[in-house]
Amino acid sequence: MDFLKAPTLFLVVLSLTIWSATSAPNRGGYWPSWAKDSFPPSRIQTAYFTHVYYAFLSPNKDTFQYNIDATTASVLTNFNTALHRKNPPVKTMLSIGGGSAGTELFTRMASSANSRASFIRSTIQVARKYGFDGADLDWEYPETQTAMNNFGLLLDEWRVAVNNEATSTGKPRLLLSAATRHEPEVIDNGVAKYPVASINKNLDWINAMCYDYHGPWTPDATGAPAALYDPNGSLSTSNGLQSWISAGIQRQKLVMGMPLYGWTWKLKNPSVNGIGAPAAGIGPGNEGAMLYSEVQQFNAQNNARVVYDTQTVSYYSYSGTSWIGYDDVNSVQRKVQYAKTLNIGGYFFWTAVGDQDWKISRLASQTWTA
């Protein structure tokens, strides 16, 4: 989920006892810690969010505990102090891992009771020490069914630990969430299915990453990175959410992800410029990635042609050989309305810093609460 630092799979990223723990649907946003100088958390307009995620912190690869230096400690403290003092205040979540953390660390951590206990204990300690309201596991992704089963065991033990900690300290129970694929399975050399029963029992919600369907890893043709519908298949947000529901997830624990960034391609032929047009690799931006605000700037500076695609419910723009797929206000509004019809738990953005003058965050919040 950390595309500004390492463009892999992302993320901008939320509860009942489980839903009763948050009293309102989730409107979440991830804050990338590497943006601390250019976009401090104090700039976040909390009127448009209920939960803000600190992205990311990862445990030691051997001890599965956190080694936090003085600089990181200061950033963690400032994050929580700033957001809890805002009006309105928001719930803060410690997001663990991210795309660049990979899967191997968490696969090993979840494979034994001792390492799971070490991770859980250290996570609770860090969350309490720095003032977080909860923790969010961003394991991208459990690749085998054994890893998925261990993920379920981790959630079982984590839930018991946070309940016991709250009882012993008298503090409000820490919230628990996890960022997941847009659908309830990972297909690699086989099919690994998420432990939906354990998720329902133990997590307050999941953040389904409903984006990155197309990007630099599909360099030969343009694509809608976060299509609501896929007219030629099943790679879409609607299919992902419906798949989670069919798998038995409690609807209020399902939170839909949306991107505040776009992916770019270089067109082979500027006159062939629709979705699926032949491409010759990535286009402008940070290894093919652009914040939504940067997309808007690019469009204005290059007099780009902007197209709303009704079939996928997404936007794209092009100028010369440069082509960008992204979401804009209309497609986001349609997605939020669709999520409301499913009666799911809310939505989140990767990342909160990508917006332009908060116009998408504002519209999404108004649409959800209308």
mmCIF file of C-alpha atoms in Angstrom:
data_model
loop_
_atom_site.group_PDB
_atom_site.id
_atom_site.type_symbol
_atom_site.label_atom_id
_atom_site.label_comp_id
_atom_site.label_asym_id
_atom_site.label_seq_id
_atom_site.Cartn_x
_atom_site.Cartn_y
_atom_site.Cartn_z
ATOM 1 C CA MET A 1 0.000 0.000 0.000
ATOM 2 C CA ASP A 2 2.942 2.375 0.048
ATOM 3 C CA PHE A 3 3.094 3.720 -3.472
ATOM 4 C CA LEU A 4 4.851 7.024 -2.760
ATOM 5 C CA LYS A 5 7.795 5.190 -1.223
ATOM 6 C CA ALA A 6 7.746 1.845 -2.993
ATOM 7 C CA PRO A 7 5.095 1.459 -5.704
ATOM 8 C CA THR A 8 3.757 -1.987 -4.940
ATOM 9 C CA LEU A 9 0.219 -2.452 -3.761
ATOM 10 C CA PHE A 10 -1.278 0.185 -1.649
ATOM 11 C CA LEU A 11 -3.022 1.792 0.080
ATOM 12 C CA VAL A 12 -5.171 5.372 2.182
ATOM 13 C CA VAL A 13 -6.922 3.055 5.162
ATOM 14 C CA LEU A 14 -11.499 1.142 10.277
ATOM 15 C CA SER A 15 -15.562 -1.476 13.887
ATOM 16 C CA LEU A 16 -18.628 -3.775 16.119
ATOM 17 C CA THR A 17 -18.335 -5.671 19.523
ATOM 18 C CA ILE A 18 -17.962 -5.487 17.381
ATOM 19 C CA TRP A 19 -19.553 -2.714 15.196
ATOM 20 C CA SER A 20 -20.847 -0.848 18.234
ATOM 21 C CA ALA A 21 -17.255 0.061 19.056
ATOM 22 C CA THR A 22 -17.308 2.894 16.534
ATOM 23 C CA SER A 23 -20.957 4.072 16.604
ATOM 24 C CA ALA A 24 -20.788 5.246 12.985
ATOM 25 C CA PRO A 25 -19.771 3.844 9.593
ATOM 26 C CA ASN A 26 -16.128 4.091 8.596
ATOM 27 C CA ARG A 27 -14.810 6.928 6.489
ATOM 28 C CA GLY A 28 -11.108 6.213 6.591
ATOM 29 C CA GLY A 29 -7.879 7.551 5.185
ATOM 30 C CA TYR A 30 -4.310 6.313 5.360
ATOM 31 C CA TRP A 31 -1.567 8.807 6.176
ATOM 32 C CA PRO A 32 1.867 7.780 4.806
ATOM 33 C CA SER A 33 4.514 8.585 7.397
ATOM 34 C CA TRP A 34 7.052 9.494 4.700
ATOM 35 C CA ALA A 35 4.855 12.527 3.984
ATOM 36 C CA LYS A 36 5.487 13.938 7.476
ATOM 37 C CA ASP A 37 7.363 16.982 6.167
ATOM 38 C CA SER A 38 5.277 17.761 3.087
ATOM 39 C CA PHE A 39 1.887 16.862 4.581
ATOM 40 C CA PRO A 40 1.854 16.696 8.401
ATOM 41 C CA PRO A 41 -1.159 14.984 9.998
ATOM 42 C CA SER A 42 -2.331 18.329 11.379
ATOM 43 C CA ARG A 43 -3.364 19.224 7.808
ATOM 44 C CA ILE A 44 -5.915 16.409 7.578
ATOM 45 C CA GLN A 45 -9.489 17.699 7.513
ATOM 46 C CA THR A 46 -11.032 15.379 10.082
ATOM 47 C CA ALA A 47 -14.592 16.469 9.265
ATOM 48 C CA TYR A 48 -14.356 14.065 6.301
ATOM 49 C CA PHE A 49 -12.959 11.045 8.193
ATOM 50 C CA THR A 50 -13.792 8.869 11.162
ATOM 51 C CA HIS A 51 -10.516 6.900 11.182
ATOM 52 C CA VAL A 52 -7.008 7.839 10.097
ATOM 53 C CA TYR A 53 -4.269 5.215 9.703
ATOM 54 C CA TYR A 54 -0.586 5.705 10.403
ATOM 55 C CA ALA A 55 1.211 3.920 7.541
ATOM 56 C CA PHE A 56 3.350 2.044 8.281
ATOM 57 C CA LEU A 57 5.234 0.407 11.119
ATOM 58 C CA SER A 58 6.768 -3.057 10.830
ATOM 59 C CA PRO A 59 8.152 -5.382 13.506
ATOM 60 C CA ASN A 60 11.673 -6.749 13.613
ATOM 61 C CA LYS A 61 12.028 -9.661 11.187
ATOM 62 C CA ASP A 62 13.566 -11.901 13.846
ATOM 63 C CA THR A 63 11.876 -10.967 17.127
ATOM 64 C CA PHE A 64 8.568 -9.757 15.628
ATOM 65 C CA GLN A 65 8.705 -6.870 18.102
ATOM 66 C CA TYR A 66 9.062 -3.172 17.267
ATOM 67 C CA ASN A 67 12.370 -1.327 17.394
ATOM 68 C CA ILE A 68 11.339 2.321 17.482
ATOM 69 C CA ASP A 69 14.024 4.989 17.275
ATOM 70 C CA ALA A 70 13.671 8.521 18.637
ATOM 71 C CA THR A 71 12.661 10.020 15.278
ATOM 72 C CA THR A 72 9.898 7.483 14.690
ATOM 73 C CA ALA A 73 8.719 7.847 18.285
ATOM 74 C CA SER A 74 8.329 11.585 17.753
ATOM 75 C CA VAL A 75 6.357 11.070 14.537
ATOM 76 C CA LEU A 76 4.055 8.543 16.224
ATOM 77 C CA THR A 77 3.401 10.879 19.151
ATOM 78 C CA ASN A 78 2.798 13.886 16.914
ATOM 79 C CA PHE A 79 0.411 11.889 14.727
ATOM 80 C CA ASN A 80 -1.852 10.965 17.606
ATOM 81 C CA THR A 81 -1.593 14.279 19.405
ATOM 82 C CA ALA A 82 -2.518 16.243 16.282
ATOM 83 C CA LEU A 83 -5.467 14.065 15.270
ATOM 84 C CA HIS A 84 -6.956 13.612 18.726
ATOM 85 C CA ARG A 85 -6.893 17.385 19.243
ATOM 86 C CA LYS A 86 -8.632 18.136 15.956
ATOM 87 C CA ASN A 87 -12.268 19.183 15.857
ATOM 88 C CA PRO A 88 -13.819 16.766 15.285
ATOM 89 C CA PRO A 89 -11.305 14.238 16.612
ATOM 90 C CA VAL A 90 -10.855 10.925 14.813
ATOM 91 C CA LYS A 91 -9.919 7.400 15.789
ATOM 92 C CA THR A 92 -6.275 6.651 15.007
ATOM 93 C CA MET A 93 -5.065 3.265 13.802
ATOM 94 C CA LEU A 94 -1.529 1.880 13.731
ATOM 95 C CA SER A 95 -1.180 0.201 10.347
ATOM 96 C CA ILE A 96 1.387 -2.582 10.303
ATOM 97 C CA GLY A 97 3.284 -3.778 7.248
ATOM 98 C CA GLY A 98 2.233 -2.405 3.883
ATOM 99 C CA GLY A 99 3.089 -3.438 0.357
ATOM 100 C CA SER A 100 6.842 -2.960 0.678
ATOM 101 C CA ALA A 101 6.964 -5.096 3.839
ATOM 102 C CA GLY A 102 6.151 -8.128 1.716
ATOM 103 C CA THR A 103 4.564 -11.356 2.847
ATOM 104 C CA GLU A 104 7.503 -13.388 4.159
ATOM 105 C CA LEU A 105 7.843 -11.573 7.495
ATOM 106 C CA PHE A 106 4.192 -12.065 8.413
ATOM 107 C CA THR A 107 4.123 -15.610 7.094
ATOM 108 C CA ARG A 108 6.911 -16.540 9.512
ATOM 109 C CA MET A 109 5.429 -14.525 12.386
ATOM 110 C CA ALA A 110 2.027 -16.203 12.074
ATOM 111 C CA SER A 111 3.469 -19.708 11.783
ATOM 112 C CA SER A 112 4.006 -20.382 15.499
ATOM 113 C CA ALA A 113 2.221 -19.584 18.745
ATOM 114 C CA ASN A 114 5.347 -18.051 20.293
ATOM 115 C CA SER A 115 6.037 -15.634 17.449
ATOM 116 C CA ARG A 116 2.367 -14.656 17.227
ATOM 117 C CA ALA A 117 2.355 -13.924 20.961
ATOM 118 C CA SER A 118 5.512 -11.826 20.678
ATOM 119 C CA PHE A 119 4.006 -9.783 17.846
ATOM 120 C CA ILE A 120 0.662 -9.313 19.578
ATOM 121 C CA ARG A 121 2.209 -8.290 22.885
ATOM 122 C CA SER A 122 4.548 -5.755 21.274
ATOM 123 C CA THR A 123 1.769 -4.314 19.069
ATOM 124 C CA ILE A 124 -0.493 -3.704 22.061
ATOM 125 C CA GLN A 125 2.367 -2.077 23.965
ATOM 126 C CA VAL A 126 3.218 0.277 21.096
ATOM 127 C CA ALA A 127 -0.416 1.164 20.412
ATOM 128 C CA ARG A 128 -0.952 2.096 24.064
ATOM 129 C CA LYS A 129 2.369 3.893 24.519
ATOM 130 C CA TYR A 130 1.800 6.244 21.601
ATOM 131 C CA GLY A 131 -1.953 6.743 21.991
ATOM 132 C CA PHE A 132 -3.502 4.780 19.138
ATOM 133 C CA ASP A 133 -7.130 3.650 19.256
ATOM 134 C CA GLY A 134 -6.397 0.418 17.438
ATOM 135 C CA ALA A 135 -4.186 -1.604 15.111
ATOM 136 C CA ASP A 136 -4.549 -2.492 11.437
ATOM 137 C CA LEU A 137 -2.643 -5.423 9.905
ATOM 138 C CA ASP A 138 -1.644 -4.879 6.275
ATOM 139 C CA TRP A 139 -0.260 -8.282 5.299
ATOM 140 C CA GLU A 140 0.071 -8.337 1.499
ATOM 141 C CA TYR A 141 -0.793 -11.199 1.194
ATOM 142 C CA PRO A 142 -1.048 -14.636 2.811
ATOM 143 C CA GLU A 143 -0.136 -16.721 -0.239
ATOM 144 C CA THR A 144 -1.051 -20.268 0.812
ATOM 145 C CA GLN A 145 -3.962 -21.825 2.625
ATOM 146 C CA THR A 146 -1.632 -22.659 5.497
ATOM 147 C CA ALA A 147 -0.721 -18.980 5.789
ATOM 148 C CA MET A 148 -4.410 -18.059 5.648
ATOM 149 C CA ASN A 149 -5.181 -20.545 8.412
ATOM 150 C CA ASN A 150 -2.367 -19.082 10.511
ATOM 151 C CA PHE A 151 -3.759 -15.624 9.810
ATOM 152 C CA GLY A 152 -7.013 -16.857 11.361
ATOM 153 C CA LEU A 153 -5.163 -18.179 14.429
ATOM 154 C CA LEU A 154 -3.406 -14.824 14.775
ATOM 155 C CA LEU A 155 -6.758 -13.029 14.780
ATOM 156 C CA ASP A 156 -8.159 -15.449 17.387
ATOM 157 C CA GLU A 157 -5.258 -14.815 19.731
ATOM 158 C CA TRP A 158 -5.102 -11.082 19.052
ATOM 159 C CA ARG A 159 -8.775 -10.644 19.937
ATOM 160 C CA VAL A 160 -8.332 -12.493 23.246
ATOM 161 C CA ALA A 161 -5.250 -10.406 24.046
ATOM 162 C CA VAL A 162 -6.883 -7.016 23.409
ATOM 163 C CA ASN A 163 -9.979 -8.036 25.370
ATOM 164 C CA ASN A 164 -7.850 -9.143 28.311
ATOM 165 C CA GLU A 165 -5.735 -5.999 28.165
ATOM 166 C CA ALA A 166 -8.814 -3.773 28.209
ATOM 167 C CA THR A 167 -10.262 -5.684 31.164
ATOM 168 C CA SER A 168 -7.046 -5.522 33.167
ATOM 169 C CA THR A 169 -6.362 -1.835 32.497
ATOM 170 C CA GLY A 170 -9.893 -0.452 32.394
ATOM 171 C CA LYS A 171 -9.093 1.265 29.087
ATOM 172 C CA PRO A 172 -11.324 1.159 25.999
ATOM 173 C CA ARG A 173 -10.635 -1.961 23.957
ATOM 174 C CA LEU A 174 -8.213 -1.475 21.090
ATOM 175 C CA LEU A 175 -9.862 -1.717 17.674
ATOM 176 C CA LEU A 176 -8.606 -4.382 15.279
ATOM 177 C CA SER A 177 -8.766 -4.219 11.483
ATOM 178 C CA ALA A 178 -6.916 -5.692 8.526
ATOM 179 C CA ALA A 179 -6.258 -4.583 4.969
ATOM 180 C CA THR A 180 -7.057 -7.365 2.509
ATOM 181 C CA ARG A 181 -7.342 -8.084 -1.182
ATOM 182 C CA HIS A 182 -10.423 -6.761 -2.911
ATOM 183 C CA GLU A 183 -11.802 -10.316 -2.965
ATOM 184 C CA PRO A 184 -11.722 -13.085 -0.332
ATOM 185 C CA GLU A 185 -9.035 -15.187 -1.945
ATOM 186 C CA VAL A 186 -5.485 -14.956 -3.269
ATOM 187 C CA ILE A 187 -4.702 -16.826 -6.446
ATOM 188 C CA ASP A 188 -1.051 -17.692 -7.003
ATOM 189 C CA ASN A 189 -0.028 -21.301 -7.531
ATOM 190 C CA GLY A 190 -3.349 -22.263 -6.015
ATOM 191 C CA VAL A 191 -6.289 -20.642 -4.290
ATOM 192 C CA ALA A 192 -5.847 -19.412 -0.720
ATOM 193 C CA LYS A 193 -9.038 -18.243 0.924
ATOM 194 C CA TYR A 194 -9.260 -15.726 3.740
ATOM 195 C CA PRO A 195 -10.607 -17.139 7.043
ATOM 196 C CA VAL A 196 -13.939 -15.354 6.928
ATOM 197 C CA ALA A 197 -15.284 -17.014 10.095
ATOM 198 C CA SER A 198 -12.283 -15.784 12.079
ATOM 199 C CA ILE A 199 -12.585 -12.322 10.546
ATOM 200 C CA ASN A 200 -16.242 -12.120 11.555
ATOM 201 C CA LYS A 201 -15.434 -13.269 15.078
ATOM 202 C CA ASN A 202 -12.317 -11.236 15.753
ATOM 203 C CA LEU A 203 -11.936 -8.157 13.565
ATOM 204 C CA ASP A 204 -13.902 -4.962 13.821
ATOM 205 C CA TRP A 205 -13.677 -4.577 10.040
ATOM 206 C CA ILE A 206 -11.515 -5.237 6.981
ATOM 207 C CA ASN A 207 -10.283 -2.704 4.475
ATOM 208 C CA ALA A 208 -10.730 -4.368 1.094
ATOM 209 C CA MET A 209 -8.198 -2.785 -1.260
ATOM 210 C CA CYS A 210 -10.440 -2.239 -4.259
ATOM 211 C CA TYR A 211 -7.794 -0.840 -6.573
ATOM 212 C CA ASP A 212 -4.632 -1.734 -8.490
ATOM 213 C CA TYR A 213 -6.473 -3.951 -10.938
ATOM 214 C CA HIS A 214 -4.193 -2.545 -13.651
ATOM 215 C CA GLY A 215 -0.894 -0.697 -13.411
ATOM 216 C CA PRO A 216 2.815 -1.004 -14.283
ATOM 217 C CA TRP A 217 2.550 -4.791 -13.938
ATOM 218 C CA THR A 218 0.221 -4.737 -16.985
ATOM 219 C CA PRO A 219 2.430 -2.569 -19.236
ATOM 220 C CA ASP A 220 1.129 -3.621 -22.650
ATOM 221 C CA ALA A 221 -2.318 -2.044 -22.447
ATOM 222 C CA THR A 222 -4.028 0.742 -20.555
ATOM 223 C CA GLY A 223 -6.558 -0.216 -17.898
ATOM 224 C CA ALA A 224 -8.928 1.158 -15.284
ATOM 225 C CA PRO A 225 -6.986 0.834 -12.010
ATOM 226 C CA ALA A 226 -10.089 0.710 -9.805
ATOM 227 C CA ALA A 227 -13.062 -0.081 -12.048
ATOM 228 C CA LEU A 228 -16.415 -0.444 -10.342
ATOM 229 C CA TYR A 229 -17.472 -2.797 -13.129
ATOM 230 C CA ASP A 230 -15.473 -4.917 -15.558
ATOM 231 C CA PRO A 231 -17.366 -5.340 -18.844
ATOM 232 C CA ASN A 232 -14.901 -8.011 -19.986
ATOM 233 C CA GLY A 233 -14.434 -10.061 -16.831
ATOM 234 C CA SER A 234 -14.539 -10.003 -13.049
ATOM 235 C CA LEU A 235 -11.633 -7.733 -12.089
ATOM 236 C CA SER A 236 -13.673 -5.017 -10.419
ATOM 237 C CA THR A 237 -14.784 -3.491 -7.154
ATOM 238 C CA SER A 238 -18.362 -4.699 -7.534
ATOM 239 C CA ASN A 239 -17.240 -8.278 -8.052
ATOM 240 C CA GLY A 240 -14.798 -8.066 -5.142
ATOM 241 C CA LEU A 241 -17.344 -6.728 -2.673
ATOM 242 C CA GLN A 242 -20.013 -9.150 -3.811
ATOM 243 C CA SER A 243 -17.512 -12.001 -3.463
ATOM 244 C CA TRP A 244 -16.782 -11.049 0.138
ATOM 245 C CA ILE A 245 -20.511 -10.960 0.876
ATOM 246 C CA SER A 246 -21.035 -14.331 -0.820
ATOM 247 C CA ALA A 247 -18.175 -15.724 1.279
ATOM 248 C CA GLY A 248 -20.179 -14.832 4.393
ATOM 249 C CA ILE A 249 -18.563 -11.708 5.745
ATOM 250 C CA GLN A 250 -20.789 -9.605 7.977
ATOM 251 C CA ARG A 251 -21.650 -6.652 5.763
ATOM 252 C CA GLN A 252 -20.899 -3.986 8.372
ATOM 253 C CA LYS A 253 -17.372 -5.352 8.668
ATOM 254 C CA LEU A 254 -16.645 -4.843 4.977
ATOM 255 C CA VAL A 255 -15.070 -1.493 4.056
ATOM 256 C CA MET A 256 -14.458 -0.502 0.426
ATOM 257 C CA GLY A 257 -11.112 0.970 -0.607
ATOM 258 C CA MET A 258 -10.717 3.716 -3.188
ATOM 259 C CA PRO A 259 -7.527 5.267 -4.619
ATOM 260 C CA LEU A 260 -6.592 8.927 -4.504
ATOM 261 C CA TYR A 261 -3.952 8.312 -7.158
ATOM 262 C CA GLY A 262 -3.749 7.145 -10.744
ATOM 263 C CA TRP A 263 -1.545 4.896 -12.864
ATOM 264 C CA THR A 264 -0.014 6.030 -16.136
ATOM 265 C CA TRP A 265 0.909 4.418 -19.434
ATOM 266 C CA LYS A 266 2.698 5.465 -22.615
ATOM 267 C CA LEU A 267 0.436 4.953 -25.599
ATOM 268 C CA LYS A 268 1.829 3.182 -28.641
ATOM 269 C CA ASN A 269 -0.427 5.246 -30.878
ATOM 270 C CA PRO A 270 -1.935 8.508 -29.567
ATOM 271 C CA SER A 271 -4.946 8.051 -31.850
ATOM 272 C CA VAL A 272 -5.813 4.754 -30.100
ATOM 273 C CA ASN A 273 -6.469 5.997 -26.604
ATOM 274 C CA GLY A 274 -9.341 4.218 -24.850
ATOM 275 C CA ILE A 275 -9.278 1.733 -21.990
ATOM 276 C CA GLY A 276 -7.364 -1.287 -23.210
ATOM 277 C CA ALA A 277 -5.383 0.713 -25.788
ATOM 278 C CA PRO A 278 -1.971 -0.732 -26.725
ATOM 279 C CA ALA A 279 0.784 0.705 -24.538
ATOM 280 C CA ALA A 280 4.564 0.723 -24.466
ATOM 281 C CA GLY A 281 5.175 0.744 -20.740
ATOM 282 C CA ILE A 282 4.579 3.297 -18.026
ATOM 283 C CA GLY A 283 3.978 6.989 -18.519
ATOM 284 C CA PRO A 284 4.712 10.080 -16.417
ATOM 285 C CA GLY A 285 4.790 10.217 -12.636
ATOM 286 C CA ASN A 286 6.633 8.401 -9.877
ATOM 287 C CA GLU A 287 7.313 5.086 -11.621
ATOM 288 C CA GLY A 288 3.940 5.445 -13.268
ATOM 289 C CA ALA A 289 2.042 6.647 -10.187
ATOM 290 C CA MET A 290 0.439 10.047 -9.703
ATOM 291 C CA LEU A 291 -1.471 11.489 -6.775
ATOM 292 C CA TYR A 292 -4.965 12.641 -7.706
ATOM 293 C CA SER A 293 -3.838 16.233 -7.161
ATOM 294 C CA GLU A 294 -0.935 15.634 -9.548
ATOM 295 C CA VAL A 295 -3.289 14.145 -12.144
ATOM 296 C CA GLN A 296 -5.373 17.304 -12.003
ATOM 297 C CA GLN A 297 -2.279 19.445 -12.391
ATOM 298 C CA PHE A 298 -1.063 17.349 -15.318
ATOM 299 C CA ASN A 299 -4.433 17.583 -17.045
ATOM 300 C CA ALA A 300 -4.514 21.364 -16.706
ATOM 301 C CA GLN A 301 -0.920 21.950 -17.766
ATOM 302 C CA ASN A 302 -1.094 19.629 -20.776
ATOM 303 C CA ASN A 303 -4.618 20.443 -21.925
ATOM 304 C CA ALA A 304 -5.372 16.734 -21.585
ATOM 305 C CA ARG A 305 -8.558 15.183 -22.867
ATOM 306 C CA VAL A 306 -10.555 13.891 -19.882
ATOM 307 C CA VAL A 307 -12.996 11.014 -20.388
ATOM 308 C CA TYR A 308 -15.520 9.493 -17.987
ATOM 309 C CA ASP A 309 -16.007 5.848 -18.883
ATOM 310 C CA THR A 310 -19.528 4.758 -17.994
ATOM 311 C CA GLN A 311 -18.879 1.027 -18.423
ATOM 312 C CA THR A 312 -16.145 0.834 -15.784
ATOM 313 C CA VAL A 313 -17.240 3.925 -13.793
ATOM 314 C CA SER A 314 -13.757 5.410 -13.970
ATOM 315 C CA TYR A 315 -11.854 8.254 -15.561
ATOM 316 C CA TYR A 316 -8.922 8.470 -17.883
ATOM 317 C CA SER A 317 -7.081 11.346 -19.496
ATOM 318 C CA TYR A 318 -4.527 11.543 -22.270
ATOM 319 C CA SER A 319 -2.214 14.049 -23.882
ATOM 320 C CA GLY A 320 0.064 12.930 -26.668
ATOM 321 C CA THR A 321 1.307 9.497 -25.684
ATOM 322 C CA SER A 322 0.666 10.023 -21.941
ATOM 323 C CA TRP A 323 -2.386 8.184 -20.564
ATOM 324 C CA ILE A 324 -3.659 8.159 -16.961
ATOM 325 C CA GLY A 325 -6.337 5.987 -15.369
ATOM 326 C CA TYR A 326 -7.849 7.290 -12.117
ATOM 327 C CA ASP A 327 -10.995 8.131 -10.158
ATOM 328 C CA ASP A 328 -12.586 11.572 -10.036
ATOM 329 C CA VAL A 329 -15.572 13.054 -8.237
ATOM 330 C CA ASN A 330 -18.277 11.393 -10.334
ATOM 331 C CA SER A 331 -16.821 7.883 -10.206
ATOM 332 C CA VAL A 332 -16.152 8.167 -6.458
ATOM 333 C CA GLN A 333 -19.702 9.321 -5.838
ATOM 334 C CA ARG A 334 -21.047 6.380 -7.849
ATOM 335 C CA LYS A 335 -18.865 3.958 -5.870
ATOM 336 C CA VAL A 336 -19.990 5.351 -2.521
ATOM 337 C CA GLN A 337 -23.618 5.138 -3.595
ATOM 338 C CA TYR A 338 -23.037 1.534 -4.695
ATOM 339 C CA ALA A 339 -21.432 0.676 -1.336
ATOM 340 C CA LYS A 340 -24.409 2.163 0.490
ATOM 341 C CA THR A 341 -26.805 -0.045 -1.489
ATOM 342 C CA LEU A 342 -24.825 -3.070 -0.269
ATOM 343 C CA ASN A 343 -25.207 -1.891 3.334
ATOM 344 C CA ILE A 344 -21.505 -2.389 4.008
ATOM 345 C CA GLY A 345 -19.467 -0.681 6.705
ATOM 346 C CA GLY A 346 -17.995 2.260 4.844
ATOM 347 C CA TYR A 347 -15.041 3.216 2.684
ATOM 348 C CA PHE A 348 -11.443 4.336 2.929
ATOM 349 C CA PHE A 349 -8.902 6.152 0.770
ATOM 350 C CA TRP A 350 -5.304 5.400 -0.008
ATOM 351 C CA THR A 351 -4.066 7.999 0.740
ATOM 352 C CA ALA A 352 -5.473 11.008 2.542
ATOM 353 C CA VAL A 353 -2.656 13.167 1.168
ATOM 354 C CA GLY A 354 -3.614 12.534 -2.469
ATOM 355 C CA ASP A 355 -6.717 14.701 -2.672
ATOM 356 C CA GLN A 356 -6.935 18.136 -4.246
ATOM 357 C CA ASP A 357 -8.367 20.675 -1.788
ATOM 358 C CA TRP A 358 -10.319 17.809 -0.167
ATOM 359 C CA LYS A 359 -12.913 17.849 -2.939
ATOM 360 C CA ILE A 360 -13.175 14.055 -3.295
ATOM 361 C CA SER A 361 -12.991 13.406 0.458
ATOM 362 C CA ARG A 362 -15.703 16.014 1.028
ATOM 363 C CA LEU A 363 -17.997 14.619 -1.675
ATOM 364 C CA ALA A 364 -17.566 11.031 -0.487
ATOM 365 C CA SER A 365 -18.368 12.000 3.098
ATOM 366 C CA GLN A 366 -21.432 13.999 2.050
ATOM 367 C CA THR A 367 -22.661 11.163 -0.179
ATOM 368 C CA TRP A 368 -22.227 8.527 2.528
ATOM 369 C CA THR A 369 -23.918 10.559 5.279
ATOM 370 C CA ALA A 370 -26.725 11.941 3.099
#
